[in-house]
Amino acid sequence: MDDLYNTSSVLMLNRFNLSSENAFPAFLFATLSYMIILFCNLILILTIVLNKSLHQPMYLILLNLPINDLIGSTAFFSQAIKDLLTNSKTIQYSACVAQAFFIHIYAAGTVFILSAMAYDRYIAICFPLKYNTVMTYAHIMRIITLVWMSSLVIIGVLFFLLLRLPRCRSELTHPYCDNPSLLTLVCGNTTINNIYGLFIVALSQVIANGMILYTYLQILVACFRSKRSDTKAKALQTCATHLIVFLLLECLGLFTIISYRIKNISSHLRRFMGLSTLIFPPTLNPIIYGLKTKEIREKVLSFFRSKILPS
């Protein structure tokens, strides 16, 4: 019976397929991308944490976005850079599961955090007089706790269902470890896993898209009813940047999920879209929110002026 199952703790990698002359440029690209993501997101985190004037509901919720981005990008890039540097063709099964777990936490977390941000903007724009009463510190902490606990529970169950199954294969071809690629190593019945996976995707999409659609329709109605052009312009600008980030993530994420279930999609296209989900949002989020949000932009510029051009 033992011969039917692969109980080895080491998995074989066949995911980058790079020639010796392309390995070093790929390593440089991965390292540079990760350094940019680290720098931009840490700047955003430190700016919000160190400036008491930014300890407001909008920024306390926003703070979770760069933290979540760092979880996803670190899970991917730390392993990818190591593999490219050492030309490694193997990975420990436990390391692969850990990478997959944190990448899925990142994906779920992003959807829920953007939904929470949409709710905050909805209260701020549609009920400005009640905003401070509704969005208290305690309420913000409840929202943030709900966001992270929801991600941990649904992803925890996903991996509990995965780890109960026996493995009989050991070769990975996807650029990073995730639940679908780990399921390809399984030789048991994965029906429950597939149903639960589709269920949590559908549930998160209904919650996120329902929240975004409802709140943004209400915001648009409130904006067009407003007689103050400056308020209207600021609200629309805030919503537009939020919507761009959300649509980018939705397009990349949903394509990656669907591509696993369509056999004739190019493996190169699937890899590119999967990698884009882990590279573009964590790079663009701090830039979009940092540059487009006046208060954050001013604090960042003030910090660099004081350090680079001391009086």
XYZ file of C-alpha atoms in Angstrom:
311
model
C 0.000 0.000 0.000
C 2.850 2.393 0.801
C 4.069 2.118 -2.809
C 0.844 3.707 -4.035
C 1.497 6.930 -2.133
C 4.328 9.406 -2.260
C 5.150 10.244 1.349
C 8.388 12.064 0.506
C 8.779 15.458 2.179
C 10.570 16.813 -0.942
C 8.794 18.023 -4.102
C 10.407 18.332 -7.542
C 10.276 21.739 -9.230
C 9.765 22.216 -12.946
C 8.266 25.689 -12.991
C 10.658 28.313 -14.341
C 12.413 26.312 -17.095
C 15.065 29.017 -17.542
C 18.308 28.588 -19.412
C 21.562 29.377 -17.600
C 21.885 32.757 -19.381
C 18.315 33.776 -18.428
C 18.508 32.687 -14.787
C 20.563 35.673 -13.576
C 18.399 38.370 -15.295
C 15.321 36.649 -13.824
C 16.961 36.696 -10.374
C 17.728 40.432 -10.747
C 14.169 41.163 -11.886
C 12.656 39.212 -8.972
C 14.976 40.863 -6.431
C 14.351 44.373 -7.799
C 10.578 43.809 -7.894
C 10.580 42.600 -4.293
C 12.755 45.533 -3.149
C 10.336 48.006 -4.783
C 7.330 46.281 -3.181
C 9.059 46.238 0.235
C 10.102 49.895 0.007
C 6.739 51.256 -1.175
C 4.617 49.272 1.269
C 6.896 49.887 4.275
C 6.867 53.626 3.527
C 3.058 53.583 3.496
C 2.898 51.559 6.733
C 5.424 53.786 8.563
C 3.744 56.970 7.320
C 0.383 55.934 8.763
C 1.790 54.452 11.998
C 4.143 57.340 12.849
C 1.744 60.215 12.110
C -1.001 60.600 14.700
C -2.940 62.865 12.332
C -3.448 59.805 10.100
C -4.875 57.656 12.919
C -8.340 58.043 11.442
C -10.777 55.289 10.352
C -9.942 55.578 6.634
C -6.182 55.217 7.199
C -6.466 52.554 9.921
C -8.347 50.337 7.438
C -5.944 51.288 4.623
C -2.998 50.264 6.860
C -4.072 46.631 6.480
C -3.635 46.714 2.693
C 0.190 47.121 2.599
C 0.540 44.621 5.486
C -1.489 42.114 3.477
C 0.483 42.894 0.287
C 3.744 42.176 2.108
C 2.408 38.808 3.274
C 1.630 37.726 -0.291
C 4.738 39.123 -1.986
C 7.097 37.825 0.735
C 5.559 34.340 0.508
C 6.211 34.284 -3.237
C 9.432 36.238 -3.720
C 11.405 34.732 -0.827
C 11.053 31.262 -2.350
C 11.386 32.417 -5.990
C 14.596 34.399 -5.315
C 16.090 31.445 -3.423
C 15.224 29.038 -6.268
C 16.678 31.350 -8.937
C 19.839 32.043 -6.932
C 20.614 28.412 -6.094
C 19.084 26.914 -9.254
C 17.185 24.632 -6.892
C 14.977 21.937 -8.377
C 13.370 20.839 -5.105
C 11.277 22.287 -2.288
C 10.192 20.883 1.060
C 6.495 19.949 1.070
C 6.014 21.896 4.330
C 7.588 25.030 2.747
C 5.313 24.656 -0.276
C 2.207 24.364 1.915
C 3.305 27.424 3.953
C 3.825 29.459 0.774
C 0.426 28.409 -0.580
C -1.305 29.216 2.732
C 0.068 32.773 2.908
C -0.611 33.443 -0.792
C -4.259 32.453 -0.261
C -4.429 34.591 2.903
C -3.169 37.504 0.753
C -5.810 36.871 -1.935
C -8.716 36.587 0.509
C -7.427 39.457 2.651
C -7.221 41.846 -0.298
C -10.849 41.216 -1.270
C -12.117 41.724 2.289
C -9.923 44.792 2.980
C -11.093 46.530 -0.214
C -14.690 45.745 0.799
C -14.077 47.306 4.232
C -12.559 50.384 2.564
C -15.640 50.704 0.333
C -17.876 50.555 3.423
C -15.817 53.285 5.111
C -16.075 55.590 2.074
C -19.811 54.891 1.828
C -20.395 56.057 5.419
C -18.072 59.064 4.955
C -19.699 60.322 1.751
C -23.348 59.300 2.185
C -23.635 59.986 5.952
C -20.941 62.600 6.706
C -22.697 63.937 9.827
C -22.917 60.445 11.355
C -19.419 59.342 10.285
C -17.621 59.982 13.585
C -20.472 58.415 15.534
C -20.583 55.252 13.406
C -16.879 54.780 12.618
C -15.592 54.740 16.176
C -12.238 53.202 17.102
C -14.002 50.144 18.554
C -16.060 49.691 15.366
C -12.921 49.973 13.214
C -11.176 47.313 15.331
C -14.199 45.019 14.922
C -14.105 45.472 11.138
C -10.340 44.795 10.954
C -10.669 41.737 13.238
C -13.536 40.408 11.091
C -11.448 40.888 7.913
C -8.463 38.899 9.225
C -10.464 36.227 11.076
C -12.619 35.608 7.982
C -9.503 35.118 5.858
C -7.835 32.825 8.406
C -10.934 30.648 8.920
C -11.889 30.097 5.266
C -8.264 29.501 4.180
C -7.567 27.366 7.265
C -10.469 25.055 6.347
C -9.266 24.967 2.714
C -5.855 23.662 3.778
C -7.280 21.307 6.399
C -9.227 19.642 3.578
C -6.073 19.520 1.443
C -3.715 18.064 4.067
C -6.038 15.169 4.936
C -5.524 13.688 1.443
C -2.700 11.286 0.442
C -0.136 12.301 -2.213
C 1.067 10.103 -5.057
C 2.834 12.702 -7.219
C 5.713 15.071 -6.443
C 6.271 17.380 -9.447
C 5.164 21.021 -9.456
C 4.957 23.042 -12.676
C 3.196 26.224 -11.437
C 5.468 29.242 -10.659
C 4.380 29.152 -7.011
C 2.602 26.800 -4.625
C -1.134 27.230 -4.235
C -4.116 25.050 -3.450
C -4.876 23.987 -7.069
C -1.228 23.058 -7.778
C -1.005 21.068 -4.518
C -4.248 19.272 -5.390
C -2.589 17.989 -8.585
C -0.245 15.968 -6.327
C -3.157 14.208 -4.621
C -4.372 10.741 -5.592
C -7.516 10.715 -3.445
C -11.011 12.019 -4.152
C -10.855 15.841 -4.336
C -14.584 16.468 -4.868
C -15.089 18.040 -1.422
C -12.016 20.235 -1.922
C -13.252 21.417 -5.330
C -16.749 22.158 -4.035
C -15.419 24.060 -1.000
C -12.901 25.951 -3.173
C -15.636 27.076 -5.573
C -17.916 27.905 -2.619
C -15.438 30.265 -0.930
C -14.591 31.925 -4.266
C -18.307 32.453 -4.956
C -18.971 33.651 -1.390
C -16.079 36.138 -1.361
C -17.064 37.420 -4.803
C -20.703 37.909 -3.794
C -19.653 39.765 -0.615
C -16.984 41.889 -2.317
C -18.832 42.686 -5.543
C -22.111 43.193 -3.694
C -20.447 45.588 -1.235
C -18.573 47.481 -3.975
C -21.590 47.709 -6.297
C -24.012 48.875 -3.602
C -21.694 51.359 -1.886
C -20.429 52.900 -5.124
C -23.912 53.319 -6.568
C -24.931 55.070 -3.352
C -21.768 57.208 -3.464
C -22.433 58.204 -7.088
C -26.015 59.167 -6.232
C -24.795 61.218 -3.243
C -22.129 62.925 -5.383
C -24.552 63.987 -8.102
C -26.991 65.270 -5.503
C -24.264 67.338 -3.837
C -24.139 70.983 -4.803
C -20.492 71.349 -3.757
C -18.291 70.672 -6.770
C -15.130 70.243 -4.653
C -16.784 67.550 -2.510
C -18.069 65.810 -5.624
C -14.642 65.851 -7.307
C -12.799 64.565 -4.214
C -15.305 61.758 -3.656
C -15.206 60.652 -7.289
C -11.386 60.711 -7.322
C -11.198 58.579 -4.162
C -13.710 56.090 -5.547
C -12.032 55.939 -8.964
C -8.636 54.942 -7.507
C -10.278 52.372 -5.223
C -12.213 50.941 -8.164
C -9.083 50.663 -10.344
C -7.281 48.629 -7.654
C -10.320 46.403 -7.125
C -10.926 45.740 -10.842
C -7.232 44.983 -11.439
C -7.218 42.400 -8.665
C -10.558 40.921 -9.777
C -9.478 40.492 -13.410
C -6.113 38.921 -12.545
C -7.413 36.761 -9.694
C -10.524 35.430 -11.402
C -8.632 34.605 -14.597
C -6.066 32.641 -12.584
C -8.799 30.700 -10.728
C -10.795 29.959 -13.908
C -7.679 29.005 -15.910
C -7.098 25.969 -13.667
C -10.466 24.585 -14.749
C -9.947 25.149 -18.501
C -7.426 22.635 -19.840
C -6.664 24.224 -23.221
C -5.454 27.580 -21.813
C -1.762 28.204 -22.463
C 0.369 27.284 -19.454
C 2.543 30.364 -20.143
C -0.517 32.667 -20.019
C -1.673 30.992 -16.791
C 1.773 31.496 -15.243
C 1.942 35.142 -16.360
C -1.496 35.998 -14.935
C -0.740 34.146 -11.709
C 2.545 36.018 -11.255
C 0.869 39.334 -12.161
C -1.566 38.866 -9.251
C 1.399 38.744 -6.856
C 3.473 41.515 -8.490
C 1.211 44.302 -9.790
C -1.290 44.923 -6.919
C 1.406 45.027 -4.160
C 3.461 47.408 -6.326
C 0.619 49.672 -7.435
C -1.432 49.844 -4.201
C 0.992 51.973 -2.139
C 1.806 54.159 -5.159
C -1.862 54.759 -5.995
C -2.927 55.398 -2.400
C 0.258 57.234 -1.497
C 0.262 59.578 -4.481
C -3.504 60.030 -4.797
C -4.196 60.644 -1.095
C -3.173 64.213 -0.313
C -2.599 63.700 3.438
C -0.327 60.677 2.924
C 1.543 62.321 0.041
C 2.277 65.402 2.139
C 3.543 63.328 5.093
C 5.827 61.229 2.855
C 7.265 64.294 1.100
C 7.744 66.044 4.441
C 9.634 63.015 5.797
C 12.006 62.832 2.827
C 12.624 66.600 2.862
C 13.563 66.453 6.530
C 15.956 63.525 5.944
C 17.447 64.514 2.588
C 17.388 68.292 2.998
C 17.820 68.896 6.745
C 17.545 72.514 7.822
